XYZ file of C-alpha atoms in Angstrom:
318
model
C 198.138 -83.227 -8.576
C 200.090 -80.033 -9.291
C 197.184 -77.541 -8.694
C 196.671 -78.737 -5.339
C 199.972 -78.764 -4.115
C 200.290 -75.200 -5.383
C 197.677 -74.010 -3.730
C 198.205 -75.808 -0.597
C 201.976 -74.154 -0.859
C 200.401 -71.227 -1.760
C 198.164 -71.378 2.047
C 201.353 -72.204 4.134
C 203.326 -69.321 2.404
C 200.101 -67.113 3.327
C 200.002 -68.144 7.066
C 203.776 -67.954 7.650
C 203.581 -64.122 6.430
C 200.153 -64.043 8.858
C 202.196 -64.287 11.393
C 205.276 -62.984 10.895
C 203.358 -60.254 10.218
C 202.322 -60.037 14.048
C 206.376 -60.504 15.199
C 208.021 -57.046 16.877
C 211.418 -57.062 15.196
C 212.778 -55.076 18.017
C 211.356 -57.618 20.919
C 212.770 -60.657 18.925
C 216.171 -59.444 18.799
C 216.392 -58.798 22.653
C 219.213 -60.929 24.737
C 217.457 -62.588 27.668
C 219.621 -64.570 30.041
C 216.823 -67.894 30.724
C 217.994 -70.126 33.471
C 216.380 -73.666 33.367
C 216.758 -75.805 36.079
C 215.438 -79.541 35.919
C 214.133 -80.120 39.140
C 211.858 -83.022 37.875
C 215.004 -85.276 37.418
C 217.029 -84.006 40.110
C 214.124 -85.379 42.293
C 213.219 -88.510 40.441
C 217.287 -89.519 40.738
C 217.649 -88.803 44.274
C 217.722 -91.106 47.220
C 216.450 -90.072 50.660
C 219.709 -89.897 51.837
C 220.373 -87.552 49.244
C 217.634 -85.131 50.431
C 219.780 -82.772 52.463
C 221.458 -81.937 49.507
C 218.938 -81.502 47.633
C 217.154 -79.222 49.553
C 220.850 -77.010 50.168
C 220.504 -76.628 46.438
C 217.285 -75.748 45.767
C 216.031 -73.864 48.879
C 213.389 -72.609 47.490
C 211.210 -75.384 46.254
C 211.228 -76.571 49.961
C 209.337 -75.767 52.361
C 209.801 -75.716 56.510
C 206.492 -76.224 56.631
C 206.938 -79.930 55.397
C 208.467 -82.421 56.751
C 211.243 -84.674 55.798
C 209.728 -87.813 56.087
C 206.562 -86.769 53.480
C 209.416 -85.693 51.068
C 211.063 -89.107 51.504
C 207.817 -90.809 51.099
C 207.582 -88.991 47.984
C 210.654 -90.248 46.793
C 209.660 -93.681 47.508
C 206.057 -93.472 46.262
C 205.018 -95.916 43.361
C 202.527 -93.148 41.696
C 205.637 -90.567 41.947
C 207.737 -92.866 40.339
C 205.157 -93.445 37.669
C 204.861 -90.467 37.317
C 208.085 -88.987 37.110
C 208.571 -91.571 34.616
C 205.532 -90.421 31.816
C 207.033 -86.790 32.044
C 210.382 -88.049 31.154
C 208.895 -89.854 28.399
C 207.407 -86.693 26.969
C 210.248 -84.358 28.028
C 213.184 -86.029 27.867
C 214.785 -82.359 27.028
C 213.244 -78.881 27.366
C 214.801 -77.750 24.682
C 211.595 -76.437 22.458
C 210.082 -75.917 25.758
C 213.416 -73.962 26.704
C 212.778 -71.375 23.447
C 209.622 -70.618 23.254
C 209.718 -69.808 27.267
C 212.558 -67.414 26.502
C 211.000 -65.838 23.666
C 208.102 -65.229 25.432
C 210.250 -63.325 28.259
C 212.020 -61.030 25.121
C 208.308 -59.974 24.787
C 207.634 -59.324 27.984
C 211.190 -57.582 28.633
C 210.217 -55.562 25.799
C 206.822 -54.209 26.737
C 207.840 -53.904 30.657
C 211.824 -53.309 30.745
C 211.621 -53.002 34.589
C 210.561 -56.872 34.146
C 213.605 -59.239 35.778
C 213.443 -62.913 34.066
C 212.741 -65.556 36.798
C 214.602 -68.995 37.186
C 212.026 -71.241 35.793
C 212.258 -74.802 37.311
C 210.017 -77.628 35.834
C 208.389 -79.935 38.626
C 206.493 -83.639 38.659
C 203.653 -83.597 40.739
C 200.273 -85.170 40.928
C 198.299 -83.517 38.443
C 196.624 -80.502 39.627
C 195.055 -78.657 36.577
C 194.173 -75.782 38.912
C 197.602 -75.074 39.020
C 199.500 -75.633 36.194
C 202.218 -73.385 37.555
C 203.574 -70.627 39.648
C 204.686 -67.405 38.227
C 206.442 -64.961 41.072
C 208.986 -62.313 41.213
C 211.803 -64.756 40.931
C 210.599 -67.812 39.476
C 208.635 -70.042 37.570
C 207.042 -73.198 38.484
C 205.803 -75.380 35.766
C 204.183 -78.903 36.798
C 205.070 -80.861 33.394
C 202.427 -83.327 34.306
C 200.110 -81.576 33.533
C 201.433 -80.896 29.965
C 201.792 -84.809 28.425
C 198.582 -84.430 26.117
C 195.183 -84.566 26.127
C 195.107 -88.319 25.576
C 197.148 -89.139 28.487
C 195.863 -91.787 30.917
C 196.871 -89.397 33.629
C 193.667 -87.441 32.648
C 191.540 -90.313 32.130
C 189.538 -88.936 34.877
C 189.196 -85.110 33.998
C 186.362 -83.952 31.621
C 187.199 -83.858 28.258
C 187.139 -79.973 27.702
C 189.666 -79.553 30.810
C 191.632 -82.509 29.899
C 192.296 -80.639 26.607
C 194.381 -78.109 27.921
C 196.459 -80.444 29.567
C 198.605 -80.250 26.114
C 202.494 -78.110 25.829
C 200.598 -76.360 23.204
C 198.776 -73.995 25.982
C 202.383 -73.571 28.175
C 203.224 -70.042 26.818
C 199.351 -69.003 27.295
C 199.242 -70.222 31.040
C 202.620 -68.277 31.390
C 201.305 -65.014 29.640
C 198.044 -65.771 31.827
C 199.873 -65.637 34.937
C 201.871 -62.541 33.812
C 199.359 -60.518 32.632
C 196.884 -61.348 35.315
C 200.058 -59.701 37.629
C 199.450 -56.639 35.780
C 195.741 -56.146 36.095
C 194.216 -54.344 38.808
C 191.986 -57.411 39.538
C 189.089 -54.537 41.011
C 186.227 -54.177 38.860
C 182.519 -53.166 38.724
C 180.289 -56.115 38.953
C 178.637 -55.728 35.742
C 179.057 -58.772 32.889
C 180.469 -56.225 30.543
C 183.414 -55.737 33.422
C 183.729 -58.930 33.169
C 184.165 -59.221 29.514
C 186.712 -56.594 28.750
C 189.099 -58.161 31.962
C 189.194 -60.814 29.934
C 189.715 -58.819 27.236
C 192.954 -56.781 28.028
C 194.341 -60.199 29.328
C 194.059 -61.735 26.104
C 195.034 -58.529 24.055
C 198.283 -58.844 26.280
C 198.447 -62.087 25.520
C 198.416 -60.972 21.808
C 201.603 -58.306 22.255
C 203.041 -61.049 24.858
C 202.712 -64.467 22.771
C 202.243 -63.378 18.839
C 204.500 -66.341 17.309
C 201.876 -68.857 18.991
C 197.808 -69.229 17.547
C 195.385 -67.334 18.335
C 193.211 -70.513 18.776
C 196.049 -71.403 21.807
C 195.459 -67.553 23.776
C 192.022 -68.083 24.644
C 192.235 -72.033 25.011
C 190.525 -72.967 22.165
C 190.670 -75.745 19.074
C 190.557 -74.525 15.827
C 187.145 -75.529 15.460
C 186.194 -73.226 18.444
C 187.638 -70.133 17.152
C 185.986 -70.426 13.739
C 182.994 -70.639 15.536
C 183.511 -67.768 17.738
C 184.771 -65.944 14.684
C 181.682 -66.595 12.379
C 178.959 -66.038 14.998
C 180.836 -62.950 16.759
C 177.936 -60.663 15.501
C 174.633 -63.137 16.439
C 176.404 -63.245 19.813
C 176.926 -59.961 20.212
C 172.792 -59.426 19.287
C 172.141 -62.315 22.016
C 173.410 -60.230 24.612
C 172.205 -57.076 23.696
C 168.648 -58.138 22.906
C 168.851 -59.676 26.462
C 170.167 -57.042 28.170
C 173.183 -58.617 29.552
C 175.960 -56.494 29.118
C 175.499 -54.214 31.985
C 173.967 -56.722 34.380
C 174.838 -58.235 37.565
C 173.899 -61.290 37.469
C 176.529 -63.154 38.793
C 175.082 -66.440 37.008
C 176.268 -64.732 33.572
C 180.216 -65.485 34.656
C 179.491 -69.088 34.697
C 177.543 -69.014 31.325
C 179.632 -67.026 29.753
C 183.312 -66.915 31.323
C 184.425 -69.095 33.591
C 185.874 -73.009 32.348
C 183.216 -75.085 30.933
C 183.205 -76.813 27.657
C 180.411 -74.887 26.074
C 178.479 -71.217 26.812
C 175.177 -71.460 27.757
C 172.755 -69.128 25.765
C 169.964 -71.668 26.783
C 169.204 -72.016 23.260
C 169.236 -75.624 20.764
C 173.093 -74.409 19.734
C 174.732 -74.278 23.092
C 176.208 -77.773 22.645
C 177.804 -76.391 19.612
C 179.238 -73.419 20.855
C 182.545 -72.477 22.144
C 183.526 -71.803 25.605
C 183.602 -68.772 27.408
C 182.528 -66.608 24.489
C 182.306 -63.552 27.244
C 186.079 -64.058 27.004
C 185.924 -63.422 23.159
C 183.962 -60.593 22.892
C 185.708 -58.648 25.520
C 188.521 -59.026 23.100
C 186.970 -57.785 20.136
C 185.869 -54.812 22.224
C 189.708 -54.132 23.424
C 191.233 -55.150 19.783
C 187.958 -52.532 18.494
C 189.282 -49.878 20.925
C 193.189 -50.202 20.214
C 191.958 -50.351 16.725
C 190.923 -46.586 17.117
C 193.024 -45.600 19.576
C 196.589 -46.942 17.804
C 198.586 -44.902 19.939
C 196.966 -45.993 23.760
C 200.289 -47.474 25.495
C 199.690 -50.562 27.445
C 199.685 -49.222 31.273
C 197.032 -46.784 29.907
C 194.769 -49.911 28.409
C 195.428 -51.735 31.847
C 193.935 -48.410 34.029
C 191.199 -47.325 31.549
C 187.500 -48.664 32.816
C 185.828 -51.188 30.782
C 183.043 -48.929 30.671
C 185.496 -46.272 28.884
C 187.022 -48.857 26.549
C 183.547 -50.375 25.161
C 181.917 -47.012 24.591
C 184.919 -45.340 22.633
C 185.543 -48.282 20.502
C 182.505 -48.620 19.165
C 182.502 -51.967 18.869
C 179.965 -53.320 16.287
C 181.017 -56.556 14.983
């Protein structure tokens, strides 16, 4: 049994120094003041009577547009209650939750210093994967229901490629999605390669943003998925230039290829063994390919260069 367990040692030492070896010293020792605030049980201990003060306290998770008699049916509804109940099961701190949030923001203070940390307040609602949370100026909203695992009856109902996300594991990637998609200029041609490398810079921001959390967990994938991508990067590639897709406008391409789904769809035998939203993946290879070459391209130039610019000077040829 020895020469196993050596070896298997051996792979754990390996992927530690993998990715320690994507860690900015300089970002990780920043001091970032992170305030948490635990709306979720504030809420689930309150009484209606106990509104007023509530809503004196936190102002801004109320709003005039909504009345007090909803909120108090809120407070009083069986599903809240069941719910508020499952997220306390699976967060009874935020402890972990607490310091990978706030490493996160030492990243992000360190590539934008003009960046002020928000109050981040965790919330119990009803389950709306389209929106996870709410990233503004001066806070974060995370919905922890929609972070108990993909197993939970809660998502009983969803597909089983969205009800995977619904995991902790993707929190720091829907924050740096948020964040990054703040920094974009969301214009762009209408072409699929446009398309492609949007995705791209998001996720290579997500890669300066998030680099002490997978790969696999940037681009919302398994494992599985991103050994797949990985392996067939350069048949894919041929698919689309053999087709003639990357500069089309065929809108039809950003469902194939980019938008949520739980496989891309080259229309071919493999497609149910594919991963998702492989547009996503190959626009960054093509941004990784150009920042490859260009090394010393700071991040608000990558955010204003053209996609067009960025694919044909990084030569990418996986």
């Amino acid at each position: 049994m020895r020469f196993p367990l050596l070896l298997l040692s051996l792979f754990l030492v390996l992927s530690a120094c993998t990715q320690d070896s994507k860690l900015n010293s300089e970002a990780e020792a920043l001091e970032v003041n992170l305030d948490v605030e635990r709306f979720d049980f504030q809420f689930a201990e309150a009484s209606p009577d106990e509104l007023g003060a509530l809503k004196s306290k936190y102002p801004k998770l109320f709003s005039n547009q909504v009345s007090d008699s909803l909120w108090v049916a809120k407070m009083q509804s069986d599903l809240q209650h069941e719910i508020n109940t499952e997220v306390q099961k699976s967060f009874p701190d935020f402890k972990g939750e607490t310091e990978r949030i706030e490493r996160f923001f030492k990243y992000a203070k360190y590539y934008f210093p003009a960046y002020t940390i928000p109050t981040v307040y965790t919330l119990a609602e009803e389950v709306n994967y389209r929106q996870k949370l709410i990233l503004t100026d001066d806070l974060l909203l995370i919905s922890l229901d929609n972070y108990l695992g993909k197993d939970h009856k809660f998502y009983n109902g969803l597909a089983e490629y969205i009800a995977f996300q619904q995991d902790k594991e993707f929190l720091i990637s829907d924050i740096a999605q948020e964040f990054a998609k703040q920094k974009l200029n969301a214009k762009r041609s209408r072409t699929f390669l446009s398309d492609m490398v949007y995705h791209g810079k998001i996720l290579y921001l997500k890669d300066l943003l998030m680099p002490f959390e997978p790969d696999a967990a940037k681009i919302y994938y398994s494992e599985d998925q991103l050994k797949w991508a990985d392996e067939n990067e350069t048949q894919i590639w041929s698919f689309f230039v053999e087709n003639d897709l990357i500069y089309s406008t065929d809108i039809r391409l950003e469902n194939r290829f980019i938008s949520l789904s739980p496989y891309s769809k080259f229309y071919l035998e493999l497609d149910n063994e594919s991963s998702p939203r492989i547009g996503q993946y190959i626009g960054w290879q093509i941004v990784k390919a150009y920042i490859d070459k260009y090394p010393k391209t700071s991040i608000k130039e990558l955010l204003e260069i053209e996609s067009d610019v960025i694919f044909k000077k990084s030569n990418y040829k996986p």
